Amino acid sequence: MIDYHKELVSALNNVLPTYYELALTKDTKVPCISYQERNNYAEQEGDTLGYSRISFTIKVWGRFTDMEAIQKAVVAIDTVLRPLGFKRTSTNELYKAPLLQKIMTYECRALEDFNGGI
């Protein structure tokens, strides 16, 4: 199993402060980004190598009046995650006053070396 949390958070922190989704509180300052692993499964396996399919839900949080900043963050997220091998597979929006969420799913295929490397 591959753990991409550290690399993902490092990249996202270049856009906005980034937090684990389940650690958010009512005091978390916005705009910000949250993330949560959605899936991490072995797609193909051999004796020494394998491929895993990994996906994350990434949310940009902000006030409705911050729509321009939210949209800029969304574009920047694509830019920082693409070099890590992630592609955006879905987007959605959710509004519950006073917060707006831009919700995206990103997925990648990762090579695993079962002899100790990644």
Short mmCIF file of N, CA, C and O in Angstrom, two decimals:
data_model
loop_
_atom_site.label_atom_id
_atom_site.label_comp_id
_atom_site.label_asym_id
_atom_site.label_seq_id
_atom_site.Cartn_x
_atom_site.Cartn_y
_atom_site.Cartn_z
N MET A 1 0.85 -1.19 0.00
CA MET A 1 0.00 0.00 0.00
C MET A 1 0.89 1.24 0.00
O MET A 1 1.87 1.31 0.73
N ILE A 2 0.53 2.19 -0.83
CA ILE A 2 1.31 3.42 -0.94
C ILE A 2 0.61 4.53 -0.15
O ILE A 2 -0.61 4.68 -0.22
N ASP A 3 1.40 5.30 0.59
CA ASP A 3 0.89 6.42 1.36
C ASP A 3 1.34 7.71 0.69
O ASP A 3 2.51 8.06 0.71
N TYR A 4 0.40 8.43 0.05
CA TYR A 4 0.71 9.68 -0.65
C TYR A 4 0.30 10.92 0.15
O TYR A 4 0.37 12.03 -0.36
N HIS A 5 -0.13 10.74 1.39
CA HIS A 5 -0.62 11.87 2.17
C HIS A 5 0.41 13.00 2.28
O HIS A 5 0.08 14.17 2.06
N LYS A 6 1.64 12.65 2.63
CA LYS A 6 2.68 13.67 2.84
C LYS A 6 2.92 14.48 1.57
O LYS A 6 2.96 15.72 1.62
N GLU A 7 3.08 13.81 0.43
CA GLU A 7 3.33 14.50 -0.83
C GLU A 7 2.14 15.37 -1.24
O GLU A 7 2.29 16.49 -1.72
N LEU A 8 0.93 14.84 -1.04
CA LEU A 8 -0.28 15.55 -1.39
C LEU A 8 -0.41 16.83 -0.56
O LEU A 8 -0.62 17.92 -1.11
N VAL A 9 -0.25 16.72 0.75
CA VAL A 9 -0.39 17.88 1.63
C VAL A 9 0.69 18.91 1.33
O VAL A 9 0.42 20.11 1.29
N SER A 10 1.90 18.46 1.08
CA SER A 10 2.99 19.38 0.75
C SER A 10 2.65 20.19 -0.50
O SER A 10 2.83 21.41 -0.54
N ALA A 11 2.12 19.53 -1.53
CA ALA A 11 1.75 20.22 -2.77
C ALA A 11 0.58 21.18 -2.53
O ALA A 11 0.61 22.33 -2.97
N LEU A 12 -0.44 20.73 -1.82
CA LEU A 12 -1.63 21.56 -1.60
C LEU A 12 -1.35 22.76 -0.71
O LEU A 12 -1.96 23.82 -0.88
N ASN A 13 -0.41 22.63 0.22
CA ASN A 13 -0.05 23.76 1.09
C ASN A 13 0.57 24.91 0.30
O ASN A 13 0.63 26.03 0.79
N ASN A 14 1.03 24.64 -0.93
CA ASN A 14 1.52 25.71 -1.79
C ASN A 14 0.38 26.56 -2.35
O ASN A 14 0.62 27.64 -2.88
N VAL A 15 -0.84 26.06 -2.23
CA VAL A 15 -2.02 26.78 -2.74
C VAL A 15 -2.72 27.52 -1.61
O VAL A 15 -2.91 28.73 -1.67
N LEU A 16 -3.11 26.79 -0.58
CA LEU A 16 -3.79 27.33 0.61
C LEU A 16 -3.46 26.43 1.79
O LEU A 16 -3.08 25.27 1.59
N PRO A 17 -3.67 26.91 3.02
CA PRO A 17 -3.49 26.02 4.17
C PRO A 17 -4.36 24.77 3.99
O PRO A 17 -5.52 24.86 3.57
N THR A 18 -3.78 23.61 4.28
CA THR A 18 -4.43 22.33 4.00
C THR A 18 -4.57 21.51 5.27
O THR A 18 -3.62 21.39 6.04
N TYR A 19 -5.76 20.92 5.46
CA TYR A 19 -6.07 20.16 6.66
C TYR A 19 -6.73 18.83 6.29
O TYR A 19 -7.44 18.74 5.29
N TYR A 20 -6.53 17.85 7.15
CA TYR A 20 -7.24 16.58 6.99
C TYR A 20 -8.72 16.84 7.24
O TYR A 20 -9.10 17.49 8.23
N GLU A 21 -9.57 16.37 6.36
CA GLU A 21 -11.01 16.65 6.40
C GLU A 21 -11.64 16.38 7.76
O GLU A 21 -12.42 17.18 8.27
N LEU A 22 -11.31 15.25 8.37
CA LEU A 22 -11.96 14.87 9.62
C LEU A 22 -11.44 15.64 10.82
O LEU A 22 -11.96 15.50 11.93
N ALA A 23 -10.42 16.49 10.61
CA ALA A 23 -9.87 17.31 11.69
C ALA A 23 -10.38 18.75 11.63
O ALA A 23 -10.01 19.56 12.48
N LEU A 24 -11.22 19.07 10.65
CA LEU A 24 -11.74 20.43 10.55
C LEU A 24 -12.67 20.74 11.73
O LEU A 24 -13.38 19.85 12.21
N THR A 25 -12.65 21.99 12.17
CA THR A 25 -13.56 22.43 13.22
C THR A 25 -14.24 23.71 12.77
O THR A 25 -13.86 24.30 11.75
N LYS A 26 -15.18 24.18 13.53
CA LYS A 26 -15.86 25.44 13.21
C LYS A 26 -14.91 26.62 13.29
O LYS A 26 -15.19 27.69 12.74
N ASP A 27 -13.75 26.43 13.93
CA ASP A 27 -12.77 27.51 14.06
C ASP A 27 -11.72 27.51 12.96
O ASP A 27 -10.85 28.39 12.94
N THR A 28 -11.76 26.53 12.06
CA THR A 28 -10.80 26.49 10.95
C THR A 28 -11.01 27.71 10.07
O THR A 28 -12.13 27.98 9.64
N LYS A 29 -9.94 28.44 9.82
CA LYS A 29 -10.03 29.66 9.02
C LYS A 29 -10.15 29.32 7.53
O LYS A 29 -9.51 28.40 7.05
N VAL A 30 -11.01 30.06 6.84
CA VAL A 30 -11.19 29.89 5.41
C VAL A 30 -10.74 31.17 4.71
O VAL A 30 -10.76 32.23 5.32
N PRO A 31 -10.30 31.11 3.45
CA PRO A 31 -10.31 29.92 2.61
C PRO A 31 -9.22 28.93 3.01
O PRO A 31 -8.16 29.31 3.52
N CYS A 32 -9.51 27.66 2.78
CA CYS A 32 -8.56 26.60 3.05
C CYS A 32 -8.90 25.40 2.18
O CYS A 32 -9.89 25.40 1.45
N ILE A 33 -8.05 24.39 2.28
CA ILE A 33 -8.25 23.13 1.55
C ILE A 33 -8.36 22.02 2.58
O ILE A 33 -7.64 22.01 3.58
N SER A 34 -9.24 21.06 2.31
CA SER A 34 -9.26 19.83 3.09
C SER A 34 -9.10 18.65 2.14
O SER A 34 -9.37 18.76 0.95
N TYR A 35 -8.61 17.56 2.69
CA TYR A 35 -8.41 16.35 1.87
C TYR A 35 -8.79 15.13 2.69
O TYR A 35 -8.75 15.14 3.93
N GLN A 36 -9.16 14.08 1.99
CA GLN A 36 -9.45 12.78 2.62
C GLN A 36 -9.23 11.70 1.57
O GLN A 36 -9.69 11.83 0.43
N GLU A 37 -8.51 10.66 1.98
CA GLU A 37 -8.31 9.54 1.05
C GLU A 37 -9.65 8.87 0.81
O GLU A 37 -10.41 8.59 1.73
N ARG A 38 -9.94 8.62 -0.44
CA ARG A 38 -11.20 8.00 -0.86
C ARG A 38 -11.04 6.52 -1.12
O ARG A 38 -11.90 5.72 -0.80
N ASN A 39 -9.90 6.19 -1.75
CA ASN A 39 -9.67 4.81 -2.15
C ASN A 39 -8.18 4.58 -2.30
O ASN A 39 -7.44 5.49 -2.66
N ASN A 40 -7.75 3.36 -2.02
CA ASN A 40 -6.35 2.98 -2.19
C ASN A 40 -6.36 1.46 -2.33
O ASN A 40 -6.38 0.75 -1.33
N TYR A 41 -6.39 0.99 -3.56
CA TYR A 41 -6.52 -0.45 -3.74
C TYR A 41 -5.47 -0.98 -4.72
O TYR A 41 -5.01 -0.28 -5.60
N ALA A 42 -5.13 -2.25 -4.52
CA ALA A 42 -4.18 -2.92 -5.40
C ALA A 42 -4.89 -3.24 -6.71
O ALA A 42 -5.89 -3.95 -6.73
N GLU A 43 -4.36 -2.69 -7.79
CA GLU A 43 -4.97 -2.88 -9.10
C GLU A 43 -4.38 -4.11 -9.80
O GLU A 43 -5.10 -4.90 -10.38
N GLN A 44 -3.06 -4.22 -9.76
CA GLN A 44 -2.37 -5.36 -10.34
C GLN A 44 -1.18 -5.69 -9.45
O GLN A 44 -0.52 -4.78 -8.94
N GLU A 45 -0.92 -6.97 -9.26
CA GLU A 45 0.20 -7.37 -8.43
C GLU A 45 0.97 -8.51 -9.05
O GLU A 45 0.38 -9.43 -9.61
N GLY A 46 2.29 -8.42 -8.92
CA GLY A 46 3.18 -9.51 -9.31
C GLY A 46 3.98 -9.90 -8.08
O GLY A 46 3.66 -9.52 -6.96
N ASP A 47 5.06 -10.65 -8.28
CA ASP A 47 5.88 -11.07 -7.14
C ASP A 47 6.69 -9.92 -6.56
O ASP A 47 6.92 -9.87 -5.35
N THR A 48 7.14 -9.00 -7.40
CA THR A 48 8.02 -7.92 -6.93
C THR A 48 7.47 -6.52 -7.18
O THR A 48 7.93 -5.57 -6.56
N LEU A 49 6.52 -6.37 -8.09
CA LEU A 49 5.95 -5.07 -8.42
C LEU A 49 4.44 -5.13 -8.46
O LEU A 49 3.85 -6.20 -8.68
N GLY A 50 3.82 -3.97 -8.26
CA GLY A 50 2.37 -3.89 -8.36
C GLY A 50 1.95 -2.47 -8.66
O GLY A 50 2.75 -1.53 -8.59
N TYR A 51 0.70 -2.31 -9.01
CA TYR A 51 0.13 -0.99 -9.24
C TYR A 51 -1.06 -0.81 -8.31
O TYR A 51 -1.87 -1.72 -8.14
N SER A 52 -1.13 0.37 -7.71
CA SER A 52 -2.27 0.73 -6.87
C SER A 52 -3.01 1.89 -7.50
O SER A 52 -2.41 2.74 -8.16
N ARG A 53 -4.31 1.94 -7.29
CA ARG A 53 -5.15 3.05 -7.73
C ARG A 53 -5.52 3.82 -6.46
O ARG A 53 -6.08 3.26 -5.53
N ILE A 54 -5.17 5.11 -6.44
CA ILE A 54 -5.36 5.94 -5.26
C ILE A 54 -6.23 7.13 -5.63
O ILE A 54 -6.04 7.74 -6.69
N SER A 55 -7.20 7.47 -4.78
CA SER A 55 -7.99 8.67 -5.03
C SER A 55 -8.21 9.43 -3.73
O SER A 55 -8.25 8.85 -2.64
N PHE A 56 -8.32 10.74 -3.88
CA PHE A 56 -8.55 11.65 -2.75
C PHE A 56 -9.69 12.59 -3.09
O PHE A 56 -9.85 13.00 -4.25
N THR A 57 -10.47 12.94 -2.07
CA THR A 57 -11.43 14.03 -2.19
C THR A 57 -10.73 15.28 -1.67
O THR A 57 -10.20 15.28 -0.56
N ILE A 58 -10.70 16.30 -2.50
CA ILE A 58 -10.07 17.58 -2.16
C ILE A 58 -11.18 18.63 -2.17
O ILE A 58 -11.93 18.73 -3.14
N LYS A 59 -11.27 19.41 -1.11
CA LYS A 59 -12.28 20.47 -1.05
C LYS A 59 -11.60 21.82 -0.82
O LYS A 59 -10.71 21.93 0.01
N VAL A 60 -12.07 22.82 -1.55
CA VAL A 60 -11.69 24.19 -1.28
C VAL A 60 -12.87 24.82 -0.55
O VAL A 60 -13.99 24.78 -1.04
N TRP A 61 -12.59 25.36 0.62
CA TRP A 61 -13.62 25.98 1.46
C TRP A 61 -13.45 27.49 1.44
O TRP A 61 -12.33 27.99 1.53
N GLY A 62 -14.56 28.20 1.34
CA GLY A 62 -14.51 29.66 1.43
C GLY A 62 -15.90 30.22 1.58
O GLY A 62 -16.90 29.49 1.51
N ARG A 63 -15.96 31.50 1.78
CA ARG A 63 -17.25 32.19 1.85
C ARG A 63 -17.75 32.42 0.43
O ARG A 63 -16.96 32.51 -0.51
N PHE A 64 -19.05 32.53 0.29
CA PHE A 64 -19.65 32.75 -1.03
C PHE A 64 -19.04 33.98 -1.71
O PHE A 64 -18.86 34.00 -2.92
N THR A 65 -18.68 34.97 -0.93
CA THR A 65 -18.08 36.20 -1.47
C THR A 65 -16.65 35.98 -1.94
O THR A 65 -16.08 36.85 -2.59
N ASP A 66 -16.06 34.81 -1.64
CA ASP A 66 -14.68 34.48 -2.04
C ASP A 66 -14.63 33.66 -3.33
O ASP A 66 -13.64 33.01 -3.60
N MET A 67 -15.69 33.67 -4.12
CA MET A 67 -15.78 32.79 -5.29
C MET A 67 -14.58 32.93 -6.22
O MET A 67 -14.04 31.94 -6.71
N GLU A 68 -14.10 34.14 -6.45
CA GLU A 68 -12.96 34.33 -7.34
C GLU A 68 -11.71 33.65 -6.77
O GLU A 68 -10.98 32.96 -7.50
N ALA A 69 -11.48 33.79 -5.48
CA ALA A 69 -10.32 33.16 -4.84
C ALA A 69 -10.46 31.64 -4.86
O ALA A 69 -9.48 30.91 -5.05
N ILE A 70 -11.68 31.15 -4.68
CA ILE A 70 -11.91 29.70 -4.71
C ILE A 70 -11.59 29.15 -6.10
O ILE A 70 -10.91 28.13 -6.24
N GLN A 71 -12.05 29.82 -7.14
CA GLN A 71 -11.79 29.36 -8.50
C GLN A 71 -10.30 29.39 -8.83
O GLN A 71 -9.78 28.49 -9.49
N LYS A 72 -9.58 30.40 -8.36
CA LYS A 72 -8.13 30.45 -8.58
C LYS A 72 -7.45 29.28 -7.88
O LYS A 72 -6.53 28.68 -8.42
N ALA A 73 -7.92 28.96 -6.67
CA ALA A 73 -7.34 27.84 -5.93
C ALA A 73 -7.58 26.52 -6.65
O ALA A 73 -6.70 25.66 -6.71
N VAL A 74 -8.76 26.35 -7.24
CA VAL A 74 -9.09 25.13 -7.97
C VAL A 74 -8.11 24.93 -9.14
O VAL A 74 -7.60 23.83 -9.35
N VAL A 75 -7.86 25.98 -9.89
CA VAL A 75 -6.91 25.89 -11.01
C VAL A 75 -5.51 25.58 -10.49
O VAL A 75 -4.79 24.74 -11.05
N ALA A 76 -5.12 26.21 -9.40
CA ALA A 76 -3.79 25.98 -8.81
C ALA A 76 -3.65 24.55 -8.31
O ALA A 76 -2.57 23.95 -8.42
N ILE A 77 -4.71 23.98 -7.77
CA ILE A 77 -4.67 22.59 -7.29
C ILE A 77 -4.38 21.65 -8.46
O ILE A 77 -3.54 20.75 -8.35
N ASP A 78 -5.06 21.83 -9.58
CA ASP A 78 -4.75 21.02 -10.77
C ASP A 78 -3.27 21.13 -11.12
O ASP A 78 -2.62 20.14 -11.43
N THR A 79 -2.75 22.34 -11.06
CA THR A 79 -1.36 22.60 -11.45
C THR A 79 -0.37 21.89 -10.53
O THR A 79 0.62 21.33 -11.00
N VAL A 80 -0.63 21.87 -9.22
CA VAL A 80 0.34 21.25 -8.29
C VAL A 80 0.18 19.73 -8.19
O VAL A 80 1.13 19.04 -7.83
N LEU A 81 -1.01 19.21 -8.50
CA LEU A 81 -1.21 17.76 -8.39
C LEU A 81 -0.85 17.00 -9.66
O LEU A 81 -0.50 15.82 -9.61
N ARG A 82 -0.91 17.66 -10.79
CA ARG A 82 -0.58 16.99 -12.07
C ARG A 82 0.83 16.40 -12.06
O ARG A 82 1.00 15.24 -12.46
N PRO A 83 1.87 17.12 -11.60
CA PRO A 83 3.22 16.53 -11.59
C PRO A 83 3.35 15.31 -10.67
O PRO A 83 4.26 14.50 -10.83
N LEU A 84 2.42 15.15 -9.71
CA LEU A 84 2.43 13.98 -8.84
C LEU A 84 1.71 12.79 -9.48
O LEU A 84 1.63 11.72 -8.88
N GLY A 85 1.18 12.99 -10.68
CA GLY A 85 0.50 11.91 -11.39
C GLY A 85 -1.01 11.87 -11.18
O GLY A 85 -1.69 10.96 -11.65
N PHE A 86 -1.56 12.86 -10.50
CA PHE A 86 -3.00 12.89 -10.24
C PHE A 86 -3.75 13.57 -11.37
O PHE A 86 -3.27 14.52 -11.96
N LYS A 87 -4.95 13.04 -11.64
CA LYS A 87 -5.85 13.70 -12.59
C LYS A 87 -7.19 13.90 -11.89
O LYS A 87 -7.61 13.08 -11.06
N ARG A 88 -7.84 14.98 -12.23
CA ARG A 88 -9.15 15.30 -11.65
C ARG A 88 -10.19 14.44 -12.34
O ARG A 88 -10.27 14.41 -13.57
N THR A 89 -11.01 13.72 -11.57
CA THR A 89 -12.02 12.85 -12.16
C THR A 89 -13.45 13.33 -11.92
O THR A 89 -14.37 12.84 -12.55
N SER A 90 -13.63 14.29 -11.00
CA SER A 90 -14.96 14.85 -10.80
C SER A 90 -14.87 16.16 -10.02
O SER A 90 -13.89 16.41 -9.32
N THR A 91 -15.92 16.98 -10.19
CA THR A 91 -16.05 18.22 -9.42
C THR A 91 -17.52 18.41 -9.05
O THR A 91 -18.42 17.89 -9.73
N ASN A 92 -17.72 19.15 -7.99
CA ASN A 92 -19.07 19.47 -7.54
C ASN A 92 -18.97 20.70 -6.66
O ASN A 92 -17.89 21.07 -6.22
N GLU A 93 -20.09 21.32 -6.39
CA GLU A 93 -20.14 22.45 -5.48
C GLU A 93 -21.25 22.24 -4.47
O GLU A 93 -22.27 21.63 -4.78
N LEU A 94 -21.01 22.74 -3.27
CA LEU A 94 -21.99 22.64 -2.20
C LEU A 94 -21.99 23.96 -1.44
O LEU A 94 -20.91 24.49 -1.13
N TYR A 95 -23.16 24.48 -1.18
CA TYR A 95 -23.26 25.74 -0.44
C TYR A 95 -24.18 25.54 0.74
O TYR A 95 -25.31 25.07 0.61
N LYS A 96 -23.65 25.83 1.92
CA LYS A 96 -24.46 25.88 3.13
C LYS A 96 -23.98 27.13 3.86
O LYS A 96 -22.86 27.19 4.35
N ALA A 97 -24.85 28.14 3.86
CA ALA A 97 -24.47 29.46 4.38
C ALA A 97 -23.74 29.33 5.71
O ALA A 97 -24.14 28.54 6.56
N PRO A 98 -22.64 30.02 5.85
CA PRO A 98 -22.08 31.00 4.92
C PRO A 98 -20.96 30.42 4.04
O PRO A 98 -20.29 31.18 3.36
N LEU A 99 -20.76 29.09 4.06
CA LEU A 99 -19.61 28.51 3.37
C LEU A 99 -19.97 27.85 2.05
O LEU A 99 -21.00 27.19 1.92
N LEU A 100 -19.06 28.00 1.10
CA LEU A 100 -19.13 27.35 -0.19
C LEU A 100 -17.99 26.34 -0.26
O LEU A 100 -16.88 26.62 0.20
N GLN A 101 -18.27 25.15 -0.79
CA GLN A 101 -17.24 24.13 -0.98
C GLN A 101 -17.16 23.79 -2.46
O GLN A 101 -18.17 23.54 -3.09
N LYS A 102 -15.96 23.79 -2.98
CA LYS A 102 -15.70 23.24 -4.31
C LYS A 102 -15.10 21.87 -4.04
O LYS A 102 -14.03 21.75 -3.43
N ILE A 103 -15.78 20.81 -4.45
CA ILE A 103 -15.41 19.44 -4.11
C ILE A 103 -14.88 18.76 -5.36
O ILE A 103 -15.57 18.71 -6.38
N MET A 104 -13.67 18.22 -5.26
CA MET A 104 -13.05 17.57 -6.42
C MET A 104 -12.51 16.20 -6.01
O MET A 104 -12.10 16.00 -4.87
N THR A 105 -12.49 15.29 -6.96
CA THR A 105 -11.87 13.99 -6.75
C THR A 105 -10.68 13.89 -7.68
O THR A 105 -10.79 14.21 -8.87
N TYR A 106 -9.55 13.46 -7.12
CA TYR A 106 -8.32 13.26 -7.90
C TYR A 106 -7.89 11.81 -7.75
O TYR A 106 -8.02 11.21 -6.68
N GLU A 107 -7.36 11.27 -8.84
CA GLU A 107 -6.96 9.86 -8.87
C GLU A 107 -5.60 9.72 -9.54
O GLU A 107 -5.24 10.50 -10.41
N CYS A 108 -4.84 8.71 -9.09
CA CYS A 108 -3.59 8.38 -9.77
C CYS A 108 -3.35 6.88 -9.68
O CYS A 108 -3.97 6.17 -8.90
N ARG A 109 -2.46 6.42 -10.53
CA ARG A 109 -2.00 5.03 -10.53
C ARG A 109 -0.56 5.06 -10.06
O ARG A 109 0.26 5.81 -10.60
N ALA A 110 -0.24 4.26 -9.04
CA ALA A 110 1.10 4.30 -8.45
C ALA A 110 1.77 2.94 -8.56
O ALA A 110 1.14 1.89 -8.35
N LEU A 111 3.05 2.97 -8.88
CA LEU A 111 3.86 1.76 -8.97
C LEU A 111 4.41 1.43 -7.58
O LEU A 111 4.96 2.29 -6.91
N GLU A 112 4.26 0.19 -7.16
CA GLU A 112 4.79 -0.28 -5.89
C GLU A 112 5.89 -1.30 -6.14
O GLU A 112 5.73 -2.20 -6.95
N ASP A 113 6.98 -1.13 -5.40
CA ASP A 113 8.08 -2.08 -5.42
C ASP A 113 8.01 -2.87 -4.12
O ASP A 113 8.27 -2.33 -3.05
N PHE A 114 7.66 -4.12 -4.18
CA PHE A 114 7.49 -4.95 -2.98
C PHE A 114 8.81 -5.34 -2.34
O PHE A 114 8.82 -5.96 -1.29
N ASN A 115 9.91 -4.94 -2.95
CA ASN A 115 11.24 -5.22 -2.38
C ASN A 115 11.76 -4.03 -1.58
O ASN A 115 12.94 -3.91 -1.35
N GLY A 116 10.88 -3.11 -1.20
CA GLY A 116 11.29 -2.03 -0.34
C GLY A 116 11.32 -0.66 -0.96
O GLY A 116 11.45 0.32 -0.27
N GLY A 117 11.19 -0.53 -2.25
CA GLY A 117 11.22 0.79 -2.90
C GLY A 117 9.85 1.21 -3.35
O GLY A 117 8.91 0.44 -3.31
N ILE A 118 9.76 2.46 -3.75
CA ILE A 118 8.50 2.98 -4.31
C ILE A 118 8.80 3.61 -5.64
O ILE A 118 9.78 4.26 -5.82
#
